[in-house]
């Protein structure tokens, strides 16, 4: 049965013991997004074509955040990540400009990398906001969610999309 | 005119020079949320009533992330924060259980704390996910956005809500 | 024969080579404490019963510090911790109120986690001090010591208590 | 009246707002100690006279920890330290060998540096333990306490010693 | 008379007290370089023209390292940097391909930013090495030196170049 | 064929996937140096003979930086270092005083420790500069380069010296 396993007997938080879990290959993919206005969309695109690149800074921020996940999330186990990748896609519909972010993380370890993928996607989105906030502070980040995970005893997880 | 001020002449990123900006009091409020299923909602509530407290761990994670914003967001200026607070609210409608997160950050400095508030709210939400993911990995984080800022030359900013 | 193995030939510090040590399960338990006055004792207890919880913040600080031990202690090897737990106990005798802290750390690695347990207990105690210092700055931390370790070539270690 | 000011209305932790506190010079001194056996005492002394120096590594660890206090202690405000110093003294009585550690920290800021001084003294002591634990794991750290503080609205604090 | 001011009376390191130094605007510029072979030169240039950009990753690494200088250099004071910029130039002579790196850092504070500029330039160069080492490990970093500083009581400093 | 493997298809940086690389013992040695004037040379030597020790602080900075390499270099994989050592040598020729720095790093992992050795040597050199810059800011760091590596699929690497 599922349970909030981060809580110990006295109701206080602990980093759960994973010593007896097997070392296996594990992957996770997380999605986030930033909805921007037309001016920001146009400027990021121009920057991407030229030399400046909002997405590049954001991507590097995401990768570094993935490595620091155990510092940011208190009960996360430190994990030696073996690969991190961030991909972008623009979804332009009528007057809305949405930058889709997909973060993929791999490890060979005793626990999964869901938090690393979610933290990577979040830091990437936050950095896009930071790079563009002088133009408009009305950008909206997310929804942010886990798209897929593989490996580990709890089995694989996958969701089609987050249609809202 | 507004511009992507993080890019220097050669199109590469820099931390913009704020030496000539005035030191003033600045505040920012950011919103995030986590949509959970009924089982998680019930367990968090029970923990909140008893001694264990998902929200407490999440809140502390948010406060610590606010302090580390300049480490997470590459072009952010380091700022000596003078106050950080995180508040929660549950919005329960029919079959949906949404934990609203509001992060408030203050400083007296040369630039605003929008990124600190957004990073705080994001880390809080990510930690809620981490604490509860053994129950269900289908939680959805966000939308995450700036609700309000005050202080600084660019003036105040405020948005009613993010109704989507 | 025992020796100060952190020093190299020229008398300068180095991180000793553990490449040839075996990967085994290792645990360590460390003890610390904070002696507080009656007012603090009463307020912490009240907070523990309600929703606010000095011990919860302190415990999270301890767990995060355990993960950062290799950043705090210069010659410590970085270790992928597999579990961290912090427990509390109040010892009230006549006019003295002592909060006992026990930190337990586990890893599967090439070297022990004594420093992680001691750092965890110390950060927990320091955070108790920080949370309560507005009431009284006369609190006393410690003694802090290793209670027990298992695993590794140097064998197990255990001490009954530290009666002083 | 004194109060646990780190707790907000809902009983959850926050970083208290210090925006309205004055910027003044502030100092703090904290004491810790490590009780070692004769073999360790002799070896540290020999190292100090020769080229290797346990105390030097410990001292540097203490100074770096002082700078990282706001990362280690969750509700601590980040402060731009203007000076940190660590001094040692040996107290040898009959069969006990005690290394006294005194950490002194200065800042010009809106809040005091008690936690920085206590964290500095603790990290210094922990590093002494780490450097010498191959010889004996029975060392005892502390008591650790605030000796003195100056500056700020709450006034000066001083204690003669911690005779136990 | 000049002196190694980082050492205290007992010959051990301390973070020198700057409480009485004035808060003024301070700048520093540091130079580093990476000498690469023709294949790496050609590939970086191609990447710079297209979308991939070794220099962009390196530049971001430099900026983030500037912010972390007080964590990397033990006796450095933490400083709230107000601006960081990294510029590149290629010097191609006969068979040698040298990437020149110039880091510029600004603050308004009690001490200079020479170390921040030097650390920024070094991290930028190290990252260029990391990005290209799969092609050739024979790259040479530096010489690395301070080109210029302004502000502060010790006066301005400037050197024409480092012709060796 | 060699390639800039840090770039993904869209020309943006990623942390390359090393999941399928073998876990083997790996070592790397890197060289850096600091050229100082006679006054600094004399004072460092005196400090080394007495109790203060520029080299000791620098060495500790180098070891700690080796452990933080994956935080400083964006695309570096986190690695559990098993040993780090820093050695010094003075080369005095006519009017030039050069402090040679050699950093040696070991791990058992999926990728090499070249960046850890280079980062260690660089941080050591930067710290020497920081400790002595009150005497003279004209010191020159480097050249900094990889001297040797062993282990891993790409084979061993070695260079005689860097005679320029």
Short mmCIF file of N, CA, C and O in Angstrom, two decimals, chain B residues 48-134:
data_model
loop_
_atom_site.label_atom_id
_atom_site.label_comp_id
_atom_site.label_asym_id
_atom_site.label_seq_id
_atom_site.Cartn_x
_atom_site.Cartn_y
_atom_site.Cartn_z
N UNK B 48 -0.82 17.30 8.64
CA UNK B 48 -0.80 18.68 9.09
C UNK B 48 -1.46 18.80 10.45
O UNK B 48 -1.06 19.60 11.29
N UNK B 49 -2.46 18.01 10.66
CA UNK B 49 -3.15 18.04 11.94
C UNK B 49 -2.30 17.38 13.02
O UNK B 49 -2.18 17.86 14.12
N UNK B 50 -1.70 16.26 12.68
CA UNK B 50 -0.83 15.57 13.62
C UNK B 50 0.51 16.27 13.68
O UNK B 50 0.59 17.49 13.68
N UNK B 51 1.59 15.50 13.68
CA UNK B 51 2.91 16.11 13.83
C UNK B 51 3.68 16.22 12.52
O UNK B 51 4.45 17.12 12.33
N UNK B 52 3.48 15.24 11.66
CA UNK B 52 4.18 15.30 10.38
C UNK B 52 3.56 16.37 9.52
O UNK B 52 2.38 16.64 9.60
N UNK B 53 4.36 16.98 8.66
CA UNK B 53 3.84 18.15 7.98
C UNK B 53 4.55 18.35 6.64
O UNK B 53 5.62 18.95 6.56
N UNK B 54 3.95 17.83 5.56
CA UNK B 54 4.48 18.04 4.20
C UNK B 54 4.72 19.52 3.96
O UNK B 54 5.74 19.93 3.40
N UNK B 55 3.78 20.33 4.37
CA UNK B 55 3.84 21.76 4.09
C UNK B 55 5.02 22.42 4.77
O UNK B 55 5.63 23.33 4.24
N UNK B 56 5.36 21.94 5.95
CA UNK B 56 6.50 22.52 6.67
C UNK B 56 7.80 22.24 5.94
O UNK B 56 8.63 23.13 5.77
N UNK B 57 8.01 21.00 5.50
CA UNK B 57 9.23 20.69 4.76
C UNK B 57 9.27 21.51 3.48
O UNK B 57 10.30 22.09 3.11
N UNK B 58 8.12 21.60 2.81
CA UNK B 58 8.05 22.34 1.55
C UNK B 58 8.35 23.81 1.76
O UNK B 58 9.05 24.45 0.97
N UNK B 59 7.83 24.34 2.83
CA UNK B 59 8.02 25.75 3.14
C UNK B 59 9.49 26.07 3.42
O UNK B 59 10.01 27.09 2.95
N UNK B 60 10.13 25.20 4.16
CA UNK B 60 11.54 25.41 4.46
C UNK B 60 12.37 25.31 3.18
O UNK B 60 13.28 26.09 2.95
N UNK B 61 12.02 24.37 2.33
CA UNK B 61 12.71 24.24 1.03
C UNK B 61 12.55 25.52 0.23
O UNK B 61 13.50 26.00 -0.41
N UNK B 62 11.36 26.10 0.26
CA UNK B 62 11.12 27.33 -0.48
C UNK B 62 11.96 28.48 0.04
O UNK B 62 12.56 29.23 -0.74
N UNK B 63 12.03 28.60 1.35
CA UNK B 63 12.81 29.69 1.95
C UNK B 63 14.29 29.54 1.62
O UNK B 63 14.97 30.49 1.26
N UNK B 64 14.81 28.29 1.72
CA UNK B 64 16.22 28.08 1.41
C UNK B 64 16.49 28.33 -0.08
O UNK B 64 17.54 28.87 -0.45
N UNK B 65 15.56 27.95 -0.94
CA UNK B 65 15.75 28.19 -2.38
C UNK B 65 15.74 29.69 -2.68
O UNK B 65 16.48 30.16 -3.54
N UNK B 66 14.89 30.44 -1.97
CA UNK B 66 14.88 31.90 -2.17
C UNK B 66 16.28 32.46 -1.94
O UNK B 66 16.75 33.31 -2.70
N UNK B 67 16.93 31.96 -0.88
CA UNK B 67 18.27 32.45 -0.56
C UNK B 67 19.29 32.01 -1.62
O UNK B 67 20.33 32.65 -1.77
N UNK B 68 19.02 30.92 -2.31
CA UNK B 68 19.97 30.40 -3.31
C UNK B 68 19.61 30.78 -4.74
O UNK B 68 20.18 30.23 -5.68
N UNK B 69 18.68 31.71 -4.91
CA UNK B 69 18.22 32.05 -6.26
C UNK B 69 19.38 32.42 -7.20
O UNK B 69 19.42 31.96 -8.35
N UNK B 70 20.33 33.21 -6.72
CA UNK B 70 21.43 33.63 -7.59
C UNK B 70 22.36 32.48 -7.98
O UNK B 70 23.16 32.61 -8.91
N UNK B 71 22.27 31.35 -7.26
CA UNK B 71 23.02 30.15 -7.64
C UNK B 71 22.26 29.34 -8.68
O UNK B 71 22.86 28.60 -9.46
N UNK B 72 20.94 29.44 -8.68
CA UNK B 72 20.10 28.62 -9.55
C UNK B 72 19.84 29.33 -10.88
O UNK B 72 19.82 28.70 -11.94
N UNK B 73 19.65 30.63 -10.84
CA UNK B 73 19.34 31.42 -12.04
C UNK B 73 20.60 32.16 -12.48
O UNK B 73 21.04 33.10 -11.81
N UNK B 74 21.20 31.79 -13.61
CA UNK B 74 22.56 32.24 -13.93
C UNK B 74 22.77 33.75 -13.93
O UNK B 74 23.81 34.22 -13.47
N UNK B 75 21.82 34.55 -14.44
CA UNK B 75 22.08 35.97 -14.59
C UNK B 75 21.50 36.81 -13.45
O UNK B 75 21.51 38.03 -13.50
N UNK B 76 21.00 36.16 -12.41
CA UNK B 76 20.46 36.85 -11.24
C UNK B 76 21.56 37.47 -10.39
O UNK B 76 22.59 36.84 -10.17
N UNK B 77 21.31 38.67 -9.90
CA UNK B 77 22.24 39.29 -8.96
C UNK B 77 22.03 38.72 -7.56
O UNK B 77 20.89 38.53 -7.14
N UNK B 78 23.12 38.50 -6.83
CA UNK B 78 22.98 38.10 -5.43
C UNK B 78 22.38 39.26 -4.63
O UNK B 78 22.79 40.40 -4.80
N UNK B 79 21.42 38.96 -3.78
CA UNK B 79 20.71 39.98 -3.01
C UNK B 79 20.59 39.55 -1.56
O UNK B 79 20.28 38.39 -1.28
N UNK B 80 20.83 40.46 -0.61
CA UNK B 80 20.69 40.12 0.81
C UNK B 80 19.22 40.20 1.23
O UNK B 80 18.75 41.26 1.61
N UNK B 81 18.50 39.09 1.14
CA UNK B 81 17.07 39.08 1.45
C UNK B 81 16.82 39.48 2.89
O UNK B 81 17.50 39.04 3.80
N UNK B 82 15.81 40.32 3.10
CA UNK B 82 15.49 40.72 4.48
C UNK B 82 14.27 39.98 5.04
O UNK B 82 13.99 40.09 6.22
N UNK B 83 13.56 39.23 4.22
CA UNK B 83 12.42 38.47 4.73
C UNK B 83 11.85 37.55 3.67
O UNK B 83 11.83 37.89 2.48
N UNK B 84 11.44 36.36 4.07
CA UNK B 84 10.81 35.40 3.15
C UNK B 84 9.69 34.70 3.91
O UNK B 84 9.88 34.27 5.05
N UNK B 85 8.53 34.58 3.28
CA UNK B 85 7.41 33.91 3.92
C UNK B 85 6.65 33.09 2.87
O UNK B 85 6.54 33.50 1.72
N UNK B 86 6.16 31.93 3.27
CA UNK B 86 5.41 31.07 2.37
C UNK B 86 4.08 30.73 3.04
O UNK B 86 4.06 30.30 4.19
N UNK B 87 2.98 30.94 2.32
CA UNK B 87 1.67 30.61 2.87
C UNK B 87 0.96 29.61 1.95
O UNK B 87 1.23 29.56 0.75
N UNK B 88 0.08 28.79 2.53
CA UNK B 88 -0.63 27.76 1.78
C UNK B 88 -2.13 27.96 1.90
O UNK B 88 -2.63 28.49 2.89
N UNK B 89 -2.84 27.46 0.91
CA UNK B 89 -4.30 27.43 0.98
C UNK B 89 -4.77 26.23 0.14
O UNK B 89 -4.21 25.94 -0.91
N UNK B 90 -5.78 25.54 0.62
CA UNK B 90 -6.35 24.43 -0.14
C UNK B 90 -7.58 24.89 -0.89
O UNK B 90 -8.46 25.53 -0.32
N UNK B 91 -7.66 24.56 -2.17
CA UNK B 91 -8.86 24.83 -2.96
C UNK B 91 -9.42 23.49 -3.41
O UNK B 91 -8.79 22.80 -4.23
N UNK B 92 -10.55 23.12 -2.84
CA UNK B 92 -11.15 21.82 -3.14
C UNK B 92 -12.44 22.05 -3.91
O UNK B 92 -13.37 22.69 -3.42
N UNK B 93 -12.48 21.56 -5.16
CA UNK B 93 -13.67 21.71 -5.99
C UNK B 93 -13.99 20.36 -6.60
O UNK B 93 -13.16 19.81 -7.35
N UNK B 94 -15.15 19.86 -6.32
CA UNK B 94 -15.53 18.55 -6.86
C UNK B 94 -14.41 17.54 -6.63
O UNK B 94 -14.00 17.34 -5.50
N UNK B 95 -13.86 16.97 -7.68
CA UNK B 95 -12.84 15.94 -7.50
C UNK B 95 -11.41 16.48 -7.54
O UNK B 95 -10.47 15.71 -7.60
N UNK B 96 -11.23 17.81 -7.59
CA UNK B 96 -9.87 18.33 -7.66
C UNK B 96 -9.43 18.96 -6.35
O UNK B 96 -10.21 19.65 -5.69
N UNK B 97 -8.20 18.70 -5.98
CA UNK B 97 -7.60 19.15 -4.72
C UNK B 97 -6.34 19.94 -5.06
O UNK B 97 -5.35 19.35 -5.49
N UNK B 98 -6.43 21.24 -4.91
CA UNK B 98 -5.30 22.08 -5.31
C UNK B 98 -4.73 22.80 -4.11
O UNK B 98 -5.43 23.52 -3.40
N UNK B 99 -3.41 22.62 -3.92
CA UNK B 99 -2.69 23.34 -2.86
C UNK B 99 -2.13 24.61 -3.46
O UNK B 99 -1.24 24.56 -4.32
N UNK B 100 -2.64 25.75 -3.05
CA UNK B 100 -2.13 27.05 -3.52
C UNK B 100 -0.92 27.43 -2.67
O UNK B 100 -0.94 27.29 -1.44
N UNK B 101 0.10 27.96 -3.31
CA UNK B 101 1.33 28.38 -2.63
C UNK B 101 1.56 29.85 -2.94
O UNK B 101 1.54 30.24 -4.10
N UNK B 102 1.77 30.65 -1.90
CA UNK B 102 2.11 32.06 -2.13
C UNK B 102 3.40 32.38 -1.40
O UNK B 102 3.51 32.21 -0.19
N UNK B 103 4.40 32.84 -2.17
CA UNK B 103 5.71 33.19 -1.61
C UNK B 103 5.87 34.69 -1.63
O UNK B 103 5.60 35.33 -2.64
N UNK B 104 6.30 35.24 -0.49
CA UNK B 104 6.53 36.68 -0.38
C UNK B 104 7.97 36.92 0.02
O UNK B 104 8.46 36.32 0.98
N UNK B 105 8.66 37.79 -0.72
CA UNK B 105 10.08 38.06 -0.47
C UNK B 105 10.30 39.56 -0.40
O UNK B 105 9.69 40.32 -1.14
N UNK B 106 11.19 39.98 0.51
CA UNK B 106 11.55 41.38 0.66
C UNK B 106 13.06 41.56 0.63
O UNK B 106 13.80 40.70 1.12
N UNK B 107 13.49 42.70 0.11
CA UNK B 107 14.89 43.07 0.24
C UNK B 107 14.98 44.58 0.26
O UNK B 107 14.01 45.29 -0.03
N UNK B 108 16.15 45.09 0.60
CA UNK B 108 16.49 46.49 0.39
C UNK B 108 17.73 46.44 -0.47
O UNK B 108 18.81 46.10 0.01
N UNK B 109 17.56 46.72 -1.78
CA UNK B 109 18.69 46.53 -2.67
C UNK B 109 18.52 47.25 -3.99
O UNK B 109 17.60 48.05 -4.15
N UNK B 110 19.45 46.94 -4.92
CA UNK B 110 19.49 47.66 -6.20
C UNK B 110 18.64 46.99 -7.28
O UNK B 110 18.53 47.52 -8.39
N UNK B 111 18.07 45.84 -7.00
CA UNK B 111 17.24 45.20 -8.02
C UNK B 111 16.15 44.40 -7.34
O UNK B 111 16.21 44.16 -6.13
N UNK B 112 15.14 44.00 -8.09
CA UNK B 112 13.95 43.41 -7.51
C UNK B 112 14.10 41.95 -7.12
O UNK B 112 15.11 41.30 -7.42
N UNK B 113 13.10 41.43 -6.42
CA UNK B 113 13.15 40.06 -5.93
C UNK B 113 12.08 39.18 -6.59
O UNK B 113 11.62 38.21 -6.01
N UNK B 114 11.70 39.51 -7.83
CA UNK B 114 10.74 38.67 -8.53
C UNK B 114 11.26 37.23 -8.66
O UNK B 114 10.51 36.27 -8.43
N UNK B 115 12.53 37.09 -9.05
CA UNK B 115 13.04 35.74 -9.26
C UNK B 115 13.11 34.95 -7.95
O UNK B 115 12.89 33.74 -7.92
N UNK B 116 13.42 35.67 -6.85
CA UNK B 116 13.48 35.01 -5.55
C UNK B 116 12.10 34.48 -5.17
O UNK B 116 11.96 33.37 -4.65
N UNK B 117 11.06 35.27 -5.43
CA UNK B 117 9.70 34.84 -5.09
C UNK B 117 9.27 33.66 -5.97
O UNK B 117 8.68 32.68 -5.48
N UNK B 118 9.58 33.75 -7.26
CA UNK B 118 9.20 32.66 -8.17
C UNK B 118 9.98 31.38 -7.87
O UNK B 118 9.44 30.27 -7.93
N UNK B 119 11.26 31.52 -7.53
CA UNK B 119 12.08 30.36 -7.21
C UNK B 119 11.60 29.74 -5.90
O UNK B 119 11.54 28.50 -5.77
N UNK B 120 11.26 30.57 -4.95
CA UNK B 120 10.74 30.10 -3.66
C UNK B 120 9.45 29.29 -3.87
O UNK B 120 9.30 28.17 -3.35
N UNK B 121 8.53 29.85 -4.65
CA UNK B 121 7.26 29.15 -4.89
C UNK B 121 7.49 27.83 -5.63
O UNK B 121 6.86 26.81 -5.33
N UNK B 122 8.42 27.84 -6.59
CA UNK B 122 8.70 26.63 -7.36
C UNK B 122 9.32 25.54 -6.51
O UNK B 122 8.94 24.36 -6.61
N UNK B 123 10.27 25.90 -5.67
CA UNK B 123 10.92 24.90 -4.83
C UNK B 123 9.94 24.34 -3.80
O UNK B 123 9.99 23.15 -3.45
N UNK B 124 9.07 25.19 -3.32
CA UNK B 124 8.03 24.72 -2.40
C UNK B 124 7.16 23.67 -3.07
O UNK B 124 6.89 22.59 -2.52
N UNK B 125 6.72 23.97 -4.30
CA UNK B 125 5.87 23.04 -5.03
C UNK B 125 6.62 21.74 -5.36
O UNK B 125 6.07 20.64 -5.20
N UNK B 126 7.86 21.85 -5.79
CA UNK B 126 8.64 20.65 -6.11
C UNK B 126 8.80 19.77 -4.88
O UNK B 126 8.76 18.54 -4.97
N UNK B 127 8.95 20.37 -3.71
CA UNK B 127 9.13 19.59 -2.49
C UNK B 127 7.83 18.89 -2.09
O UNK B 127 7.85 17.75 -1.62
N UNK B 128 6.69 19.56 -2.30
CA UNK B 128 5.42 18.87 -2.07
C UNK B 128 5.34 17.63 -2.96
O UNK B 128 5.00 16.53 -2.51
N UNK B 129 5.74 17.80 -4.23
CA UNK B 129 5.75 16.65 -5.15
C UNK B 129 6.64 15.54 -4.60
O UNK B 129 6.25 14.37 -4.54
N UNK B 130 7.84 15.91 -4.19
CA UNK B 130 8.80 14.91 -3.70
C UNK B 130 8.28 14.16 -2.48
O UNK B 130 8.43 12.94 -2.37
N UNK B 131 7.64 14.89 -1.59
CA UNK B 131 7.17 14.28 -0.35
C UNK B 131 6.03 13.30 -0.60
O UNK B 131 5.79 12.39 0.19
N UNK B 132 5.28 13.50 -1.66
CA UNK B 132 4.06 12.72 -1.90
C UNK B 132 4.16 11.77 -3.09
O UNK B 132 3.20 11.03 -3.35
N UNK B 133 5.27 11.74 -3.80
CA UNK B 133 5.31 11.00 -5.05
C UNK B 133 5.24 9.49 -4.87
O UNK B 133 4.95 8.77 -5.84
N UNK B 134 5.48 9.00 -3.67
CA UNK B 134 5.31 7.57 -3.44
C UNK B 134 3.84 7.16 -3.53
O UNK B 134 3.51 6.01 -3.81
#
